């Protein structure tokens, strides 16, 4: 057996560079890195040696560069991924939040944090925690609950089994998610005689599991017995590449579709059978159809509480749930009829089994009425004496967008308003991180999306609160020449949570700056973003915003547009109940009233 002597770090990066997807592309397209003493000598030197085959990108924060990697993988339907490496200690811990985000959203990313010395000679090393009762513990153990596969590399030859397991996890449609290889820093530098065959080109194929015969028969029987089914389209429709299959299925069988945050854009917004967004941030049209459905067909959704209205939405006393999902865990939720299968394959087989069977589609007037209400708030003229609303901002961005535009967001006010109001024409033109709803994902996520699809026009919608959480990858985008457009809506605090606080009877407290124990804050976002190299401007009206967006589209550099907005108004239509527990005892009448409403809603659900 021919061998080649390499350090463990050199072996790892050489292996990464020789793993391909079915499209002939390297599966790991690059490595985000911030170096410290725990990875600069081993992994850093190894990455330098292979920099022309496997590019390395320098981020500003370990969490945000991981967000960029995650958004990249999501936008490419999990067909490619990135690796992220950090030093031991705080650098590693910064990535744990991102690992959780990837875990919740079932997205592949390879985390390679440096770790302690395997030989324990210099213990305790700089940044090492010491568990008084467990000598094997390091901060990287925090990755275990938020990784699909975790391994600690304490010997060079362990890579021979750890790396294939890592790739199996990231490319498996059911188990897909983050992988963590905690790499002991002394081991990174140790040499070993690796088999040359270990570095041969390998193509990872994405399996399409077919349904079990018994599960399939039960699913077909449920479909044939149903009178008014509805399809809840989730992110799995995108990951499976099943958007055209979904369209063919619903057109043939006349089944209405409602979309989750992750599933939005699976079907064009103006398709006659797309009844819009569902759930807490949903449209009246979608929620009415869902309330009346006797068979709720989840396709690639994990039935998050925002989708189900905390399980109060599906009111038909005879309703059943059919869950088509590649992950058996998701297909068995809430006593569903499970159909564990790839979404595309499952829909194709169900359609063939149904033959010409078709249902009576819901009243199209429901859809028309909803979009009339949506247009009324997005197209509303701005009162010259008032601040614009978030809905008016969305309307301006919508009018300035094109079919190839990707609008993206993650947390705060915008996810709910965009879910309700945004009109997505093409698949993957709506990119929302709402599985973890992680503030600070937006700027880095926009960078990752643009790296994934350079020809798309990427517009990042971010509130001032999320922007302040994490914004430094704006400098990275500028430095890399990756053009994105940021629209920063400044409502001077956490407007979304402030409204939730008020809605549950609470006093306005500690959310908007005006109600916080701080001196008045007025952040100059134009100066801040310009300092990182962006082309920045502030607008004072919707008309000015539209003009600025048109200019941004023609510009060659990253553009930031700042606009002050009113923190209080919302769409005012659509939506659904969300289970947010209200205090049972309070001296405030507003809280007691909210508790009474809450208990009434619980009774109705139960």
Coordinates of C-alpha atoms in Angstrom, one line a residue:
X1 CA 0.0 0.0 0.0
X2 CA 1.4 3.3 -1.1
X3 CA 1.5 6.0 1.6
X4 CA 2.2 9.7 1.9
X5 CA 3.5 11.3 5.0
X6 CA 1.5 14.3 6.0
X7 CA 0.6 16.2 9.2
X8 CA -2.9 15.4 10.3
X9 CA -4.0 19.0 9.4
X10 CA -2.5 18.6 5.9
X11 CA -4.2 15.3 5.5
X12 CA -7.6 16.8 6.5
X13 CA -7.5 19.7 4.0
X14 CA -6.2 17.4 1.2
X15 CA -9.2 15.1 1.9
X16 CA -11.6 18.1 1.9
X17 CA -10.3 19.2 -1.5
X18 CA -11.0 15.8 -3.1
X19 CA -14.7 15.4 -2.1
X20 CA -17.1 16.2 -4.9
X21 CA -20.9 16.4 -5.4
X22 CA -22.8 14.8 -8.3
X23 CA -22.5 18.1 -10.3
X24 CA -18.7 17.7 -10.5
X25 CA -18.1 20.5 -7.9
X26 CA -16.0 20.2 -4.8
X27 CA -18.5 19.7 -1.9
X28 CA -16.5 21.9 0.5
X29 CA -16.1 25.0 -1.6
X30 CA -13.9 26.9 0.9
X31 CA -12.9 27.4 4.5
X32 CA -13.7 30.3 6.7
X33 CA -10.9 30.9 9.2
X34 CA -9.9 33.0 12.1
X35 CA -6.6 31.8 13.4
X36 CA -5.4 31.6 17.0
X37 CA -2.8 29.6 18.8
X38 CA -5.0 26.5 18.6
X39 CA -5.1 26.3 14.8
X40 CA -2.7 28.7 13.2
X41 CA 0.4 26.5 13.2
X42 CA -1.3 23.2 12.2
X43 CA -4.5 24.0 10.2
X44 CA -3.3 27.5 9.1
X45 CA -0.1 26.1 7.6
X46 CA -2.0 23.3 5.9
X47 CA -4.6 25.7 4.4
X48 CA -1.8 27.9 3.1
X49 CA -0.3 24.9 1.3
X50 CA -3.6 24.1 -0.5
X51 CA -4.9 27.7 -0.9
X52 CA -5.2 27.5 -4.7
X53 CA -7.3 24.4 -4.6
X54 CA -9.3 25.1 -1.4
X55 CA -9.7 28.8 -0.8
X56 CA -9.6 30.3 2.7
X57 CA -11.7 33.3 3.7
X58 CA -11.0 35.5 6.6
X59 CA -14.0 36.6 8.6
X60 CA -14.4 39.1 11.4
X61 CA -16.2 37.0 13.9
X62 CA -16.4 33.2 14.3
X63 CA -20.2 33.1 14.6
X64 CA -20.9 35.4 11.7
X65 CA -18.5 33.7 9.3
X66 CA -20.2 30.4 10.2
X67 CA -23.5 32.1 9.4
X68 CA -22.2 33.0 6.0
X69 CA -21.2 29.3 5.4
X70 CA -24.7 28.2 6.5
X71 CA -26.5 30.6 4.2
X72 CA -24.3 29.5 1.4
X73 CA -25.3 25.9 1.9
X74 CA -29.0 26.7 2.2
X75 CA -29.1 28.8 -0.9
X76 CA -27.5 25.9 -2.9
X77 CA -30.1 23.4 -1.5
X78 CA -27.4 21.6 0.6
X79 CA -25.5 20.6 -2.6
X80 CA -22.3 22.3 -1.4
X81 CA -21.0 23.4 2.0
X82 CA -18.2 25.2 3.7
X83 CA -15.9 24.5 6.6
X84 CA -15.2 26.9 9.5
X85 CA -12.2 26.8 11.7
X86 CA -11.3 28.6 14.9
X87 CA -8.8 28.5 17.7
X88 CA -9.6 26.9 21.1
X89 CA -11.6 28.7 23.7
X90 CA -13.7 31.8 22.9
X91 CA -13.3 31.4 19.2
X92 CA -14.7 28.0 19.3
X93 CA -17.5 29.0 21.7
X94 CA -18.5 31.8 19.3
X95 CA -19.4 29.1 16.7
X96 CA -21.8 27.2 19.0
X97 CA -24.7 29.5 18.3
X98 CA -24.2 29.0 14.6
X99 CA -24.0 25.3 15.0
X100 CA -27.4 25.4 16.7
X101 CA -28.8 27.4 13.8
X102 CA -27.5 24.8 11.3
X103 CA -28.8 22.0 13.5
X104 CA -32.3 23.4 13.8
X105 CA -32.5 24.2 10.0
X106 CA -30.9 20.8 9.0
X107 CA -28.1 22.5 7.1
X108 CA -24.5 21.2 6.5
X109 CA -21.4 23.0 7.8
X110 CA -18.1 21.5 8.9
X111 CA -16.8 23.1 12.2
X112 CA -13.2 22.5 13.0
X113 CA -12.4 24.2 16.3
X114 CA -8.9 23.8 17.7
X115 CA -8.8 21.8 21.0
X116 CA -6.5 21.2 23.9
X117 CA -3.2 19.2 23.7
X118 CA -4.0 15.5 23.4
X119 CA -0.7 14.7 25.2
X120 CA -1.7 17.1 28.1
X121 CA 1.9 18.1 28.5
X122 CA 1.4 21.9 28.8
X123 CA -2.0 21.7 30.6
X124 CA -3.6 24.1 31.2
X125 CA -3.0 25.8 27.9
X126 CA -4.1 29.4 27.2
X127 CA -8.0 29.5 27.0
X128 CA -8.4 26.0 28.3
X129 CA -11.2 25.4 30.8
X130 CA -10.6 22.9 33.5
X131 CA -13.4 20.6 34.7
X132 CA -12.6 19.5 38.2
X133 CA -14.2 16.2 37.8
X134 CA -13.5 15.3 34.1
X135 CA -10.1 15.5 32.6
X136 CA -11.4 14.9 29.1
X137 CA -13.6 18.0 29.0
X138 CA -13.0 21.0 26.8
X139 CA -15.2 23.9 25.6
X140 CA -15.8 22.0 22.4
X141 CA -18.0 19.6 24.3
X142 CA -20.6 22.4 24.0
X143 CA -20.9 21.4 20.4
X144 CA -22.2 18.0 21.2
X145 CA -25.9 18.8 21.5
X146 CA -25.9 21.0 18.5
X147 CA -23.9 18.7 16.1
X148 CA -25.3 15.9 14.0
X149 CA -21.9 14.2 14.3
X150 CA -19.2 15.1 16.8
X151 CA -15.6 13.7 17.0
X152 CA -12.5 14.7 18.9
X153 CA -9.3 14.1 16.9
X154 CA -6.7 12.9 19.4
X155 CA -4.6 10.8 17.0
X156 CA -3.7 11.5 13.3
X157 CA -5.0 8.2 12.1
X158 CA -8.5 8.9 13.5
X159 CA -9.1 11.1 10.4
X160 CA -9.4 7.9 8.3
X161 CA -12.7 7.2 10.0
X162 CA -13.8 10.6 11.2
X163 CA -13.7 12.4 7.9
X164 CA -15.9 9.9 5.9
X165 CA -18.4 9.9 8.8
X166 CA -18.5 13.6 8.7
X167 CA -19.2 13.7 4.9
X168 CA -21.8 10.9 5.2
X169 CA -23.6 13.1 7.8
X170 CA -23.5 16.3 5.8
X171 CA -24.6 14.6 2.5
X172 CA -27.3 12.4 4.1
X173 CA -30.8 14.0 3.4
X174 CA -32.2 12.7 6.7
X175 CA -29.3 13.3 9.0
X176 CA -28.0 16.4 7.3
X177 CA -26.7 19.1 9.7
X178 CA -23.5 20.5 11.3
X179 CA -20.5 18.3 11.9
X180 CA -17.9 19.2 14.5
X181 CA -14.3 17.8 14.4
X182 CA -12.6 19.1 17.5
X183 CA -9.0 19.0 16.5
X184 CA -6.4 18.8 19.3
X185 CA -3.7 21.3 18.5
X186 CA -0.7 19.1 19.0
X187 CA -2.3 16.4 16.8
X188 CA -2.8 18.9 14.0
X189 CA 1.0 19.1 13.7
X190 CA 1.8 15.4 14.1
X191 CA 2.8 13.4 10.9
X192 CA 1.4 10.0 9.9
X193 CA 1.8 7.8 6.8
X194 CA -1.6 8.0 5.2
X195 CA -2.7 5.7 2.4
X196 CA -2.6 7.5 -0.9
X197 CA -6.0 6.0 -1.7
X198 CA -7.6 8.0 1.1
X199 CA -7.1 11.1 -1.0
X200 CA -8.6 9.8 -4.2
X201 CA -11.4 11.8 -5.7
X202 CA -14.8 10.7 -4.2
X203 CA -18.2 11.7 -5.4
X204 CA -20.9 11.9 -2.7
X205 CA -24.4 11.1 -4.1
X206 CA -27.5 12.5 -2.5
X207 CA -29.8 9.6 -1.7
X208 CA -33.5 9.8 -2.5
X209 CA -35.2 7.4 -0.1
X210 CA -38.3 5.7 -1.4
X211 CA -41.4 5.2 0.9
X212 CA -42.0 2.1 2.8
X213 CA -44.8 0.0 1.2
X214 CA -47.0 -0.1 4.2
X215 CA -46.6 3.6 4.9
X216 CA -47.3 4.4 1.3
X217 CA -50.5 2.4 1.2
X218 CA -51.8 4.2 4.3
X219 CA -50.9 7.6 2.8
X220 CA -52.7 6.8 -0.4
X221 CA -55.8 5.6 1.5
X222 CA -55.8 8.9 3.5
X223 CA -55.6 10.9 0.3
X224 CA -58.4 9.1 -1.4
X225 CA -60.6 9.5 1.7
X226 CA -60.0 13.2 2.0
X227 CA -62.4 15.8 0.8
X228 CA -60.5 19.0 1.3
X229 CA -56.7 18.5 1.8
X230 CA -54.1 21.1 2.0
X231 CA -50.3 20.9 1.4
X232 CA -48.0 22.6 3.9
X233 CA -44.9 23.2 1.9
X234 CA -41.7 23.3 4.0
X235 CA -38.0 23.8 3.4
X236 CA -37.6 20.2 2.4
X237 CA -39.4 21.0 -0.9
X238 CA -36.4 23.2 -1.8
X239 CA -33.8 20.8 -0.5
X240 CA -35.2 18.0 -2.5
X241 CA -35.4 20.1 -5.7
X242 CA -39.1 19.3 -5.7
X243 CA -40.6 22.7 -6.6
X244 CA -41.6 21.6 -10.1
X245 CA -42.8 18.3 -8.8
X246 CA -45.0 20.1 -6.3
X247 CA -46.4 22.3 -9.0
X248 CA -47.3 19.3 -11.1
X249 CA -48.9 17.5 -8.2
X250 CA -51.1 20.4 -7.1
X251 CA -52.2 21.2 -10.7
X252 CA -53.1 17.6 -11.5
X253 CA -55.0 17.0 -8.2
X254 CA -56.1 20.6 -7.4
X255 CA -54.7 20.6 -3.9
X256 CA -54.1 24.1 -2.3
X257 CA -50.7 24.9 -1.0
X258 CA -49.7 27.0 2.0
X259 CA -46.1 27.9 2.7
X260 CA -44.0 28.0 5.8
X261 CA -41.1 30.4 6.3
X262 CA -38.7 27.9 5.0
X263 CA -41.0 26.7 2.2
X264 CA -41.9 30.1 0.9
X265 CA -41.2 30.5 -2.9
X266 CA -41.7 26.8 -3.4
X267 CA -44.6 27.8 -5.6
X268 CA -44.9 31.2 -7.3
X269 CA -47.0 33.6 -5.3
X270 CA -49.4 34.2 -8.1
X271 CA -50.1 30.5 -8.8
X272 CA -53.8 29.9 -8.4
X273 CA -53.3 27.1 -5.9
X274 CA -50.8 29.0 -3.7
X275 CA -52.9 30.3 -0.9
X276 CA -50.0 32.1 0.8
X277 CA -48.1 32.0 4.0
X278 CA -49.5 29.8 6.9
X279 CA -49.6 30.1 10.6
X280 CA -48.8 32.8 13.1
X281 CA -47.3 35.1 10.4
X282 CA -49.7 33.8 7.8
X283 CA -52.4 35.0 5.5
X284 CA -56.1 34.8 6.1
X285 CA -56.4 32.8 2.9
X286 CA -53.9 30.2 4.0
X287 CA -55.2 29.9 7.5
X288 CA -58.8 29.6 6.5
X289 CA -57.9 26.8 4.1
X290 CA -55.9 25.1 6.9
X291 CA -58.6 25.5 9.5
X292 CA -61.1 23.6 7.2
X293 CA -58.7 20.9 5.9
X294 CA -59.6 17.3 6.8
X295 CA -56.1 16.2 5.7
X296 CA -53.0 18.3 6.4
X297 CA -50.2 17.1 4.1
X298 CA -46.8 18.3 5.4
X299 CA -44.1 18.1 2.7
X300 CA -40.7 18.7 4.1
X301 CA -41.8 20.6 7.2
X302 CA -41.0 20.0 10.9
X303 CA -44.3 21.6 11.9
X304 CA -42.8 24.4 14.0
X305 CA -45.2 26.3 16.3
X306 CA -45.3 29.3 14.0
X307 CA -46.5 27.0 11.2
X308 CA -49.2 25.4 13.3
X309 CA -50.4 28.3 15.4
X310 CA -49.1 26.4 18.4
X311 CA -51.3 23.5 17.1
X312 CA -54.4 25.6 17.3
X313 CA -54.7 26.2 13.5
X314 CA -56.0 22.8 12.2
X315 CA -59.5 23.0 13.6
X316 CA -61.4 20.5 11.5
X317 CA -62.6 17.8 14.0
X318 CA -62.0 15.1 11.5
X319 CA -58.6 16.3 10.4
X320 CA -55.6 14.0 10.0
X321 CA -52.0 14.8 9.4
X322 CA -49.9 13.1 6.7
X323 CA -46.3 13.9 7.0
X324 CA -44.0 13.4 4.0
X325 CA -40.5 13.9 5.3
X326 CA -37.1 12.4 4.6
X327 CA -36.5 12.3 8.4
X328 CA -38.6 9.7 10.3
X329 CA -38.5 11.9 13.4
X330 CA -40.4 14.6 11.6
X331 CA -42.8 12.3 9.8
X332 CA -44.1 10.9 13.1
X333 CA -44.9 14.1 14.9
X334 CA -48.3 14.6 16.5
X335 CA -49.6 11.2 15.6
X336 CA -49.2 11.9 11.9
X337 CA -49.6 9.2 9.2
X338 CA -45.9 8.9 8.4
X339 CA -44.5 8.8 4.9
X340 CA -40.7 8.7 5.3
X341 CA -39.4 9.5 1.9
X342 CA -37.6 12.0 -0.3
X343 CA -40.1 14.8 -1.1
X344 CA -39.7 14.6 -4.8
X345 CA -40.0 10.8 -5.0
X346 CA -42.9 10.8 -2.5
X347 CA -44.9 13.3 -4.4
X348 CA -44.3 11.6 -7.7
X349 CA -45.4 8.2 -6.4
X350 CA -48.4 9.6 -4.6
X351 CA -49.5 11.4 -7.8
X352 CA -49.2 8.2 -9.8
X353 CA -51.2 6.3 -7.2
X354 CA -54.0 8.9 -7.2
X355 CA -54.3 8.8 -11.0
X356 CA -56.8 11.3 -12.2
X357 CA -58.3 11.9 -8.8
X358 CA -58.8 15.6 -8.1
X359 CA -60.3 17.7 -5.3
X360 CA -62.5 20.7 -5.3
X361 CA -60.1 23.6 -5.0
X362 CA -60.9 26.3 -2.4
X363 CA -62.6 29.5 -3.3
X364 CA -60.2 31.7 -5.3
X365 CA -61.8 34.7 -3.7
X366 CA -59.9 33.9 -0.5
X367 CA -56.6 34.5 -2.2
X368 CA -57.8 37.6 -4.0
X369 CA -59.1 39.1 -0.8
X370 CA -55.9 38.5 1.1
X371 CA -53.6 40.1 -1.5
X372 CA -56.0 43.1 -1.7
X373 CA -55.3 43.6 2.0
X374 CA -51.6 43.0 1.6
X375 CA -51.4 45.5 -1.3
X376 CA -53.3 48.0 0.8
X377 CA -50.6 48.1 3.4
X378 CA -47.5 47.8 1.1
X379 CA -48.8 50.4 -1.4
X380 CA -50.2 52.8 1.2
X381 CA -48.9 56.4 0.6
X382 CA -46.7 57.7 3.3
X383 CA -48.2 60.5 5.5
X384 CA -45.7 63.3 5.2
X385 CA -46.0 63.9 8.9
X386 CA -45.2 60.4 10.0
X387 CA -42.5 57.8 9.8
X388 CA -43.0 55.0 7.2
X389 CA -44.1 51.6 8.3
X390 CA -42.2 48.4 7.8
X391 CA -45.0 47.3 5.4
X392 CA -44.4 50.4 3.2
X393 CA -40.7 49.6 3.2
X394 CA -41.4 46.1 2.0
X395 CA -43.6 47.5 -0.7
X396 CA -40.8 49.7 -1.9
X397 CA -38.3 46.9 -1.9
X398 CA -40.8 44.7 -3.8
X399 CA -41.3 47.3 -6.5
X400 CA -37.6 47.7 -6.9
X401 CA -36.9 43.9 -7.0
X402 CA -36.6 41.7 -10.1
X403 CA -37.4 38.0 -10.5
X404 CA -33.8 37.1 -9.7
X405 CA -33.8 39.1 -6.5
X406 CA -33.3 37.2 -3.2
X407 CA -34.8 39.0 -0.2
X408 CA -33.4 37.7 3.1
X409 CA -33.9 38.3 6.8
X410 CA -33.7 36.4 10.1
X411 CA -35.3 37.9 13.2
X412 CA -37.3 40.8 14.6
X413 CA -40.2 42.6 12.8
X414 CA -39.3 41.8 9.2
X415 CA -39.7 38.0 9.2
X416 CA -43.4 38.2 10.0
X417 CA -44.1 41.0 7.7
X418 CA -42.1 39.5 4.8
X419 CA -43.7 36.1 5.3
X420 CA -47.1 37.7 5.0
X421 CA -46.5 40.3 2.3
X422 CA -43.5 39.4 0.1
X423 CA -44.4 38.0 -3.4
X424 CA -41.9 35.4 -4.4
X425 CA -41.8 34.5 -8.1
X426 CA -39.0 32.0 -8.4
X427 CA -37.7 29.3 -6.0
X428 CA -35.1 30.3 -3.5
X429 CA -35.9 34.0 -4.0
X430 CA -36.9 34.2 -0.3
X431 CA -34.3 33.3 2.2
X432 CA -35.4 33.4 5.8
X433 CA -33.6 32.0 8.9
X434 CA -36.6 31.4 11.1
X435 CA -35.9 28.0 12.4
X436 CA -33.6 29.5 15.1
X437 CA -34.6 33.1 14.4
X438 CA -31.1 34.2 15.1
X439 CA -30.5 37.9 15.4
X440 CA -27.2 38.8 13.6
X441 CA -27.6 36.2 10.8
X442 CA -28.6 38.8 8.3
X443 CA -25.4 40.6 7.1
X444 CA -23.3 37.4 7.1
X445 CA -26.1 35.5 5.5
X446 CA -26.4 37.9 2.7
X447 CA -22.7 37.5 2.0
X448 CA -23.1 33.7 1.9
X449 CA -26.1 33.9 -0.4
X450 CA -24.2 36.1 -2.9
X451 CA -21.2 33.8 -2.8
X452 CA -23.5 30.9 -3.6
X453 CA -25.3 32.6 -6.4
X454 CA -23.2 35.6 -7.7
X455 CA -25.8 36.4 -10.4
X456 CA -28.6 36.9 -7.9
X457 CA -29.5 40.4 -6.6
X458 CA -29.3 40.0 -2.8
X459 CA -31.3 42.4 -0.6
X460 CA -30.8 42.1 3.1
X461 CA -33.6 43.4 5.3
X462 CA -32.3 44.0 8.8
X463 CA -33.6 46.0 11.7
X464 CA -31.3 48.2 13.8
X465 CA -31.4 45.7 16.7
X466 CA -30.1 42.8 14.6
X467 CA -27.6 45.0 12.8
X468 CA -26.1 46.0 16.1
X469 CA -25.9 42.4 17.2
X470 CA -23.6 41.4 14.4
X471 CA -22.5 43.5 11.4
X472 CA -18.8 43.1 10.9
X473 CA -19.0 40.8 7.9
X474 CA -20.1 43.9 6.0
X475 CA -16.4 44.8 5.9
X476 CA -15.7 41.3 4.6
X477 CA -18.3 41.7 1.8
X478 CA -16.7 45.0 0.8
X479 CA -13.2 43.6 1.0
X480 CA -14.1 40.6 -1.1
X481 CA -16.0 42.6 -3.6
X482 CA -19.2 40.7 -3.0
X483 CA -22.0 43.1 -3.7
X484 CA -25.1 43.0 -1.5
X485 CA -27.7 45.6 -0.6
X486 CA -28.6 46.3 3.0
X487 CA -31.8 48.0 4.0
X488 CA -31.6 48.9 7.6
X489 CA -34.9 49.8 9.2
X490 CA -34.2 51.9 12.3
X491 CA -37.0 51.8 14.8
X492 CA -34.7 52.5 17.7
X493 CA -34.7 49.3 19.5
X494 CA -36.4 45.9 19.5
X495 CA -39.7 46.9 18.0
X496 CA -41.0 43.3 17.5
X497 CA -40.5 42.2 21.0
X498 CA -41.8 45.5 22.3
X499 CA -45.1 44.8 20.5
X500 CA -45.2 41.2 21.9
X501 CA -44.6 42.6 25.3
X502 CA -47.5 45.0 24.9
X503 CA -49.7 42.2 23.4
X504 CA -49.2 40.0 26.5
X505 CA -50.2 42.9 28.8
X506 CA -46.7 44.0 29.7
X507 CA -45.6 47.6 30.0
X508 CA -43.1 48.9 27.4
X509 CA -39.9 48.0 29.1
X510 CA -36.3 47.4 28.1
X511 CA -36.9 46.9 24.4
X512 CA -37.0 50.3 22.7
X513 CA -34.2 52.6 23.7
X514 CA -36.8 55.1 24.9
X515 CA -38.0 52.6 27.6
X516 CA -34.5 51.3 28.6
X517 CA -32.2 52.3 31.4
X518 CA -29.8 54.1 29.0
X519 CA -29.2 57.6 27.8
X520 CA -30.9 58.5 24.5
X521 CA -29.1 56.6 21.7
X522 CA -29.0 57.8 18.1
X523 CA -26.7 55.6 16.1
X524 CA -25.4 57.0 12.8
X525 CA -25.7 53.9 10.7
X526 CA -24.6 55.7 7.6
X527 CA -21.3 56.7 9.2
X528 CA -20.9 53.2 10.7
X529 CA -21.4 51.3 7.5
X530 CA -19.5 53.8 5.5
X531 CA -16.5 53.3 7.8
X532 CA -16.5 49.6 6.7
X533 CA -16.4 50.7 3.1
X534 CA -20.0 50.5 2.0
X535 CA -21.7 53.0 -0.2
X536 CA -24.1 54.3 2.4
X537 CA -27.1 56.7 2.4
X538 CA -30.0 57.6 4.6
X539 CA -33.4 58.3 3.1
X540 CA -36.4 60.0 4.7
X541 CA -39.3 58.7 2.6
X542 CA -40.6 55.8 0.7
X543 CA -40.0 57.7 -2.6
X544 CA -36.4 58.3 -1.7
X545 CA -36.0 54.6 -0.7
X546 CA -37.2 53.5 -4.1
X547 CA -34.8 55.8 -5.8
X548 CA -31.9 54.6 -3.6
X549 CA -32.8 50.9 -4.4
X550 CA -32.8 51.6 -8.1
X551 CA -29.3 53.2 -7.7
X552 CA -28.1 50.3 -5.6
X553 CA -29.1 47.8 -8.3
X554 CA -26.9 49.6 -10.8
X555 CA -24.0 50.1 -8.5
X556 CA -21.0 47.8 -8.5
X557 CA -20.3 48.0 -4.8
X558 CA -22.2 47.0 -1.6
X559 CA -24.8 49.6 -0.7
X560 CA -26.5 50.4 2.6
X561 CA -29.7 52.3 2.8
X562 CA -30.9 53.4 6.2
X563 CA -34.5 54.5 6.9
X564 CA -36.2 55.4 10.1
X565 CA -39.5 53.5 10.7
X566 CA -42.4 53.5 13.1
X567 CA -42.0 50.7 15.7
X568 CA -45.7 50.2 16.4
X569 CA -47.8 49.4 13.2
X570 CA -48.1 45.9 11.8
X571 CA -50.0 44.5 8.9
X572 CA -53.2 44.3 11.0
X573 CA -54.6 41.4 9.0
X574 CA -53.9 37.7 8.8
X575 CA -51.8 36.0 11.4
X576 CA -52.8 33.4 14.0
X577 CA -52.6 32.7 17.7
X578 CA -49.2 32.0 19.2
X579 CA -48.7 30.3 22.6
X580 CA -46.8 32.8 24.7
X581 CA -47.4 32.2 28.3
X582 CA -48.9 35.2 30.2
X583 CA -48.2 35.5 34.0
X584 CA -51.0 33.9 36.1
X585 CA -50.7 36.6 38.8
X586 CA -50.0 40.3 38.4
X587 CA -50.8 43.6 40.0
X588 CA -51.4 45.1 36.6
X589 CA -54.9 44.9 35.1
X590 CA -53.4 44.8 31.5
X591 CA -51.6 41.5 32.4
X592 CA -54.7 40.0 34.0
X593 CA -56.8 40.8 31.0
X594 CA -54.1 39.3 28.8
X595 CA -54.1 36.2 31.0
X596 CA -57.9 35.8 30.6
X597 CA -57.5 36.0 26.8
X598 CA -54.7 33.5 27.0
X599 CA -56.7 31.0 29.0
X600 CA -59.6 31.3 26.6
X601 CA -57.3 30.6 23.7
X602 CA -55.9 27.5 25.5
X603 CA -59.4 26.1 26.0
X604 CA -60.2 26.6 22.4
X605 CA -57.0 24.8 21.3
X606 CA -57.4 21.9 23.8

